[in-house]
Amino acid sequence: MLYFIGLGLADEKDITVKGLEIVKRAERVYLEAYTAILLVQKDQLEAFYGRPVIVADREMVESQSEDILKDAKDVDVAFLVVGDPFGATTHTDLLLRARSISIPTRTIPNASILTGIGATGLSLYNFGQTISMVFFTDEWKPTSFYPRLKENISTGLHTLVLLDIKVKEPDLELLAQRGKVEYLPPRYMSVAECAQQLVDVEEDLKEGVCGVDALAVGVARVGAEDMRIVAGTLGELRNQDLGRPLHSLVLIGRRGHDLERDFLEELAVDKEKFKKIWDENYGKQV
């Protein structure tokens, strides 16, 4: 059987007991290593699991899935995913490939950022569509997320923004010059970078969606002992350093509840400013 096993958000101990039992008996164990990362290194996972772990990068999962699926009709294979197994569509594709060749599959769920974001005090019932923010370049500044963000804002709903991760990205300039494949150092978008890009897009499109005075929450390392949560305007958050990855951002919807305000006020960059903007523009039924 092919098992899809969620690892949770922080470290090697976030795996469920059921998931750990499967890992210990599986013939092969793969760790998906490009849609998200744990906050510990692979060797810590191996020490805790008591067995070797094969890192599965994007190329392996998307183009060499036959290596993962090999013999999975006859032996147990574990495919480990940070967070919950189906927070990324790539893993759905792998399951469908297994199903197409009659390999049995089973899913072991775990916490993901989609549920862990409740640590901000914002009600999960008040979230709209989740969006992703990629790194902008001088030549490429996509705004395809903006209509979905605007739709959430128009109905007063919070928006979870998932921030870009660049892992094992080829150096295209070097490839063009020398025909040699080398990989760039990993990059992880910060809350500050995301807030700045949101403000930049608003300055271009000017539809009142994500300007400097829009309230937001920046989070880092959800579920870890050193988790950080900071509330404020996008203008304030673009100057905040929340430390090492992974980061996420929530743009607060205007029909937020007073309990959400009370929770976040204590975590605000400027408590008085946060409360003033909230009382004037938020907590309203849209």
Coordinates of C-alpha atoms in Angstrom, one line a residue:
M1 CA 0.0 0.0 0.0
L2 CA 1.0 3.6 -0.6
Y3 CA 0.5 5.7 2.6
F4 CA 0.2 9.5 2.5
I5 CA 1.2 10.6 6.0
G6 CA 0.9 14.1 7.3
L7 CA 3.8 15.3 9.5
G8 CA 2.2 18.4 11.0
L9 CA 3.8 21.8 11.1
A10 CA 6.9 21.9 13.4
D11 CA 9.2 19.1 14.2
E12 CA 9.7 15.3 14.1
K13 CA 7.3 14.8 17.1
D14 CA 4.3 16.2 15.3
I15 CA 3.7 13.0 13.4
T16 CA 0.7 11.0 14.7
V17 CA 1.2 7.7 16.5
K18 CA -0.6 5.9 13.7
G19 CA 1.7 7.6 11.1
L20 CA 4.8 6.7 13.1
E21 CA 3.8 3.0 13.3
I22 CA 3.4 2.9 9.5
V23 CA 6.8 4.7 9.0
K24 CA 8.6 2.2 11.2
R25 CA 7.3 -0.8 9.2
A26 CA 7.3 0.6 5.7
E27 CA 9.7 -0.8 3.1
R28 CA 10.6 2.7 1.9
V29 CA 10.0 6.2 3.3
Y30 CA 9.9 9.3 1.2
L31 CA 9.9 12.9 2.4
E32 CA 8.3 15.4 0.1
A33 CA 10.6 18.4 0.3
Y34 CA 9.3 21.3 -1.9
T35 CA 5.8 22.4 -1.0
A36 CA 6.7 23.1 2.6
I37 CA 9.5 22.3 5.1
L38 CA 9.6 21.1 8.7
L39 CA 11.6 23.2 11.1
V40 CA 14.1 20.4 11.7
Q41 CA 16.6 18.6 9.4
K42 CA 16.2 15.2 7.8
D43 CA 18.7 13.6 10.1
Q44 CA 16.5 14.5 13.1
L45 CA 13.6 12.7 11.4
E46 CA 15.7 9.7 10.7
A47 CA 16.9 9.5 14.3
F48 CA 13.4 9.7 15.7
Y49 CA 11.9 7.2 13.1
G50 CA 14.9 4.9 13.5
R51 CA 15.2 4.4 9.7
P52 CA 16.5 6.2 6.6
V53 CA 14.3 8.8 4.7
I54 CA 14.5 9.4 1.0
V55 CA 14.1 13.1 0.1
A56 CA 11.6 13.5 -2.8
D57 CA 12.1 16.8 -4.6
R58 CA 9.6 18.2 -7.2
E59 CA 11.3 16.5 -10.1
M60 CA 11.0 13.0 -8.5
V61 CA 7.4 13.5 -7.4
E62 CA 6.1 15.0 -10.7
S63 CA 8.4 13.3 -13.2
Q64 CA 9.8 10.2 -11.6
S65 CA 6.8 8.9 -9.6
E66 CA 7.4 5.4 -10.8
D67 CA 10.3 5.2 -8.4
I68 CA 8.0 6.0 -5.5
L69 CA 5.3 3.6 -6.7
K70 CA 7.6 0.7 -7.5
D71 CA 6.5 -2.5 -5.8
A72 CA 3.8 -0.6 -3.7
K73 CA 1.3 -3.3 -4.6
D74 CA 3.4 -5.8 -2.6
V75 CA 5.1 -3.7 0.1
D76 CA 4.2 -0.7 2.2
V77 CA 5.6 2.7 1.0
A78 CA 5.3 5.8 3.1
F79 CA 5.1 9.2 1.5
L80 CA 5.6 11.9 4.1
V81 CA 4.1 15.4 3.6
V82 CA 4.7 18.5 5.9
G83 CA 1.3 19.6 7.2
D84 CA -1.6 17.6 5.8
P85 CA -1.1 15.3 2.8
F86 CA -3.6 17.0 0.5
G87 CA -2.8 20.6 1.2
A88 CA -1.1 20.6 -2.3
T89 CA -2.6 19.3 -5.5
T90 CA 0.7 17.5 -6.5
H91 CA -0.1 14.8 -3.9
T92 CA -3.6 14.3 -5.4
D93 CA -1.9 13.6 -8.7
L94 CA 0.4 11.0 -7.1
L95 CA -2.6 9.3 -5.6
L96 CA -4.4 9.2 -8.9
R97 CA -1.3 7.7 -10.6
A98 CA -1.3 5.0 -7.9
R99 CA -5.0 4.3 -8.3
S100 CA -4.6 4.0 -12.1
I101 CA -2.3 1.0 -11.7
S102 CA -4.3 -0.5 -8.9
I103 CA -2.0 0.4 -5.9
P104 CA -4.1 0.6 -2.7
T105 CA -3.7 4.0 -0.9
R106 CA -4.4 5.3 2.6
T107 CA -4.2 8.8 4.0
I108 CA -3.1 9.7 7.6
P109 CA -4.2 13.3 8.2
N110 CA -2.4 15.9 10.4
A111 CA -2.5 19.6 11.2
S112 CA -1.9 22.0 8.3
I113 CA -1.5 25.8 8.0
L114 CA -5.1 25.9 6.9
T115 CA -6.1 24.9 10.5
G116 CA -3.0 26.0 12.4
I117 CA -3.7 29.6 11.4
G118 CA -6.4 29.6 14.1
A119 CA -3.6 30.3 16.5
T120 CA -3.9 33.9 15.5
G121 CA -7.3 34.1 17.2
L122 CA -9.1 34.5 13.9
S123 CA -12.1 32.3 13.5
L124 CA -11.7 29.7 10.8
Y125 CA -15.3 30.1 9.9
N126 CA -14.6 33.7 8.8
F127 CA -12.0 32.8 6.2
G128 CA -12.6 33.1 2.5
Q129 CA -10.4 31.8 -0.4
T130 CA -6.8 31.1 0.3
I131 CA -4.3 32.7 -2.1
S132 CA -0.6 32.3 -2.8
M133 CA 2.1 35.1 -3.1
V134 CA 5.1 34.5 -5.3
F135 CA 8.4 36.3 -5.4
F136 CA 8.1 39.3 -7.7
T137 CA 10.9 40.1 -10.2
D138 CA 11.7 43.2 -12.2
E139 CA 10.0 41.6 -15.2
W140 CA 7.3 39.5 -13.6
K141 CA 4.8 40.9 -11.0
P142 CA 1.6 38.7 -11.3
T143 CA -1.6 40.1 -9.9
S144 CA -3.9 37.1 -10.6
F145 CA -4.5 36.7 -6.8
Y146 CA -6.0 40.2 -6.6
P147 CA -9.6 39.5 -7.8
R148 CA -9.9 36.6 -5.3
L149 CA -8.5 38.8 -2.6
K150 CA -11.0 41.6 -3.6
E151 CA -13.9 39.1 -3.5
N152 CA -12.9 38.0 0.1
I153 CA -12.7 41.7 1.2
S154 CA -16.0 42.5 -0.4
T155 CA -17.7 39.9 1.8
G156 CA -15.8 40.8 4.9
L157 CA -13.8 37.5 5.1
H158 CA -10.2 36.9 6.2
T159 CA -7.7 35.8 3.6
L160 CA -4.9 33.4 4.3
V161 CA -1.9 34.2 2.1
L162 CA 0.6 31.4 1.6
L163 CA 4.1 32.6 0.9
D164 CA 6.5 31.5 -1.8
I165 CA 9.2 28.8 -1.3
K166 CA 12.0 28.4 -3.7
V167 CA 13.8 25.0 -3.2
K168 CA 16.2 23.4 -5.7
E169 CA 15.5 26.1 -8.3
P170 CA 17.9 25.9 -11.3
D171 CA 20.2 28.8 -12.0
L172 CA 18.8 29.7 -15.5
E173 CA 21.5 32.3 -16.2
L174 CA 24.3 29.8 -15.5
L175 CA 22.4 27.2 -17.6
A176 CA 22.2 29.5 -20.5
Q177 CA 25.9 30.6 -20.3
R178 CA 27.5 27.2 -19.7
G179 CA 24.8 24.6 -20.3
K180 CA 25.4 23.5 -16.7
V181 CA 22.7 22.8 -14.2
E182 CA 23.3 24.2 -10.8
Y183 CA 20.8 25.1 -8.1
L184 CA 20.2 28.4 -6.4
P185 CA 20.2 28.7 -2.6
P186 CA 16.8 28.1 -1.0
R187 CA 14.6 31.2 -0.6
Y188 CA 11.6 31.6 1.7
M189 CA 9.3 34.6 1.5
S190 CA 8.9 36.6 4.7
V191 CA 5.9 38.4 6.1
A192 CA 7.7 41.7 5.4
E193 CA 8.3 40.9 1.7
C194 CA 4.7 39.8 1.3
A195 CA 3.3 42.9 2.9
Q196 CA 5.4 45.1 0.7
Q197 CA 4.3 43.3 -2.5
L198 CA 0.6 43.6 -1.5
V199 CA 1.1 47.3 -1.0
D200 CA 2.9 47.7 -4.3
V201 CA 0.1 45.9 -6.1
E202 CA -2.5 48.1 -4.5
E203 CA -0.6 51.2 -5.5
D204 CA -0.9 50.0 -9.1
L205 CA -4.5 48.8 -9.2
K206 CA -6.0 51.2 -6.6
E207 CA -9.2 49.3 -5.8
G208 CA -9.0 49.7 -2.0
V209 CA -8.1 46.1 -1.3
C210 CA -4.6 45.9 0.4
G211 CA -3.3 49.4 1.0
V212 CA -0.9 50.4 3.8
D213 CA -3.7 50.8 6.3
A214 CA -5.3 47.4 5.8
L215 CA -5.1 45.3 8.9
A216 CA -3.2 42.0 8.7
V217 CA -1.5 39.4 10.9
G218 CA 1.9 38.0 10.2
V219 CA 2.8 34.5 11.6
A220 CA 6.0 32.5 11.6
R221 CA 6.7 28.9 12.6
V222 CA 3.1 28.0 13.5
G223 CA 3.1 25.1 16.0
A224 CA 6.8 25.6 17.1
E225 CA 8.0 26.7 20.5
D226 CA 9.3 30.0 19.0
M227 CA 6.1 30.7 17.0
R228 CA 5.6 34.5 16.3
I229 CA 2.3 36.3 15.7
V230 CA 2.3 40.0 15.0
A231 CA -0.7 42.1 14.1
G232 CA -0.8 45.6 12.5
T233 CA -1.3 47.4 9.2
L234 CA 0.4 46.2 6.0
G235 CA 2.5 49.3 6.3
E236 CA 3.7 48.2 9.7
L237 CA 4.2 44.6 8.8
R238 CA 6.5 45.4 5.9
N239 CA 9.0 46.5 8.5
Q240 CA 8.7 43.6 10.9
D241 CA 11.3 40.8 11.1
L242 CA 9.7 37.5 12.3
G243 CA 12.8 35.5 12.0
R244 CA 13.4 32.2 10.3
P245 CA 10.8 30.5 8.0
L246 CA 8.1 29.5 7.4
H247 CA 5.9 32.6 7.3
S248 CA 2.3 33.2 6.4
L249 CA 0.1 36.3 6.4
V250 CA -3.6 36.9 6.9
L251 CA -5.4 40.0 5.6
I252 CA -8.2 40.6 8.1
G253 CA -11.8 40.8 6.9
R254 CA -14.0 43.7 7.9
R255 CA -16.7 41.7 9.6
G256 CA -14.2 40.4 12.2
H257 CA -15.6 39.7 15.7
D258 CA -14.7 41.7 18.8
L259 CA -13.2 38.6 20.3
E260 CA -10.8 38.5 17.4
R261 CA -9.9 42.1 17.9
D262 CA -9.3 41.5 21.6
F263 CA -7.0 38.5 20.9
L264 CA -4.9 40.4 18.3
E265 CA -4.7 43.8 20.1
E266 CA -2.2 42.3 22.6
L267 CA 0.0 41.2 19.6
A268 CA -0.2 44.5 17.7
V269 CA 2.8 46.6 16.6
D270 CA 0.9 49.7 17.9
K271 CA -2.0 48.7 20.1
E272 CA -3.7 52.1 20.0
K273 CA -3.5 52.4 16.3
F274 CA -4.7 48.8 15.8
K275 CA -7.7 49.3 18.0
K276 CA -8.6 52.7 16.4
I277 CA -8.5 51.3 12.8
W278 CA -10.5 48.2 13.9
D279 CA -13.2 50.2 15.7
E280 CA -13.5 52.6 12.7
N281 CA -13.5 50.1 9.8
Y282 CA -13.8 46.5 11.1
G283 CA -16.2 44.5 13.2
K284 CA -19.0 45.4 10.7
Q285 CA -21.4 43.1 9.0
V286 CA -20.8 43.5 5.2

